[in-house]
Amino acid sequence: YNTAQIQANGTNGGHITLSAQQFNAQSGSLIQANGNNGPGGVIAINGHDIYLAGTVATNGSNGGSFAVTANTLTIDNAAVVQTNGQAGPGGTITLTSNQDTHINQAQISANGYTDGGSITIVSNAGNLNTQNALIQTNGSNGRGGSIGIAAFNQTIIANTVVEARGLNQGGTILIGNDAKNGTLPFS
């Protein structure tokens, strides 16, 4: 539903785990585990076909964690995914699909007040198509974070901004492969 809300907010963000064969979070929905004065919480979603178009947030003094494991993953329609740190580092976002991943008109951020966080987007056996999106791990007063984007077949990035800026030092962006560590598939 477009007005559905699942919240586990508190001084420290709570934990939310969602499992479903078909998972559909429509535009206007909210899944949130924010930390009001402490670190952001943990949100994990796993299933066969996952569609996210609402807001998912684990923000806090330090950014929290958001992970998706799916067969096919679509993040669409002005979706917002955040693990931002308001007083410390950004959190982690890990989006993993076995087949195709489609990201369109979405904002995915793990920004930090100090250092940027970490974002990994991987399609293990399919394609990854990112259009009209903003993907950030910026560090306001420290270093930029890390971003890894890759698919087994094709990695397509169109009209998309991918940035890991920092005040002291830029971060690391790997697209299409991680030859040194082997953590990303070779597109």
PDB file of N, CA, C and O in Angstrom, residues 1 18 47 56 90 122 168 175:
ATOM      1  N   TYR A   1       0.834  -1.191   0.000  1.00  0.00           N
ATOM      2  CA  TYR A   1       0.000   0.000   0.000  1.00  0.00           C
ATOM      3  C   TYR A   1       0.868   1.240   0.000  1.00  0.00           C
ATOM      4  O   TYR A   1       1.959   1.250   0.566  1.00  0.00           O
ATOM      5  N   LEU A  18      12.285  -8.241   6.882  1.00  0.00           N
ATOM      6  CA  LEU A  18      11.096  -8.537   6.080  1.00  0.00           C
ATOM      7  C   LEU A  18      11.449  -9.610   5.060  1.00  0.00           C
ATOM      8  O   LEU A  18      12.439  -9.473   4.336  1.00  0.00           O
ATOM      9  N   GLY A  47      13.725 -11.762  -0.541  1.00  0.00           N
ATOM     10  CA  GLY A  47      12.607 -12.378  -1.236  1.00  0.00           C
ATOM     11  C   GLY A  47      12.955 -12.657  -2.673  1.00  0.00           C
ATOM     12  O   GLY A  47      14.095 -12.459  -3.111  1.00  0.00           O
ATOM     13  N   VAL A  56      13.102   4.151   2.519  1.00  0.00           N
ATOM     14  CA  VAL A  56      13.724   3.228   3.463  1.00  0.00           C
ATOM     15  C   VAL A  56      14.849   4.006   4.136  1.00  0.00           C
ATOM     16  O   VAL A  56      15.714   4.560   3.446  1.00  0.00           O
ATOM     17  N   GLY A  90      28.664   7.725   7.541  1.00  0.00           N
ATOM     18  CA  GLY A  90      27.505   7.137   6.880  1.00  0.00           C
ATOM     19  C   GLY A  90      27.489   5.641   7.091  1.00  0.00           C
ATOM     20  O   GLY A  90      28.497   5.035   7.440  1.00  0.00           O
ATOM     21  N   VAL A 122      24.940  -5.131  -6.639  1.00  0.00           N
ATOM     22  CA  VAL A 122      25.472  -6.245  -7.427  1.00  0.00           C
ATOM     23  C   VAL A 122      24.333  -7.096  -7.983  1.00  0.00           C
ATOM     24  O   VAL A 122      23.380  -7.423  -7.277  1.00  0.00           O
ATOM     25  N   ASN A 168      38.378  16.070   3.070  1.00  0.00           N
ATOM     26  CA  ASN A 168      39.818  15.784   3.096  1.00  0.00           C
ATOM     27  C   ASN A 168      40.277  14.962   1.902  1.00  0.00           C
ATOM     28  O   ASN A 168      41.366  15.149   1.396  1.00  0.00           O
ATOM     29  N   ILE A 175      33.134   0.528 -10.732  1.00  0.00           N
ATOM     30  CA  ILE A 175      31.986   0.214 -11.579  1.00  0.00           C
ATOM     31  C   ILE A 175      32.403  -0.870 -12.565  1.00  0.00           C
ATOM     32  O   ILE A 175      33.384  -0.714 -13.284  1.00  0.00           O
TER      33      ILE A 175
END
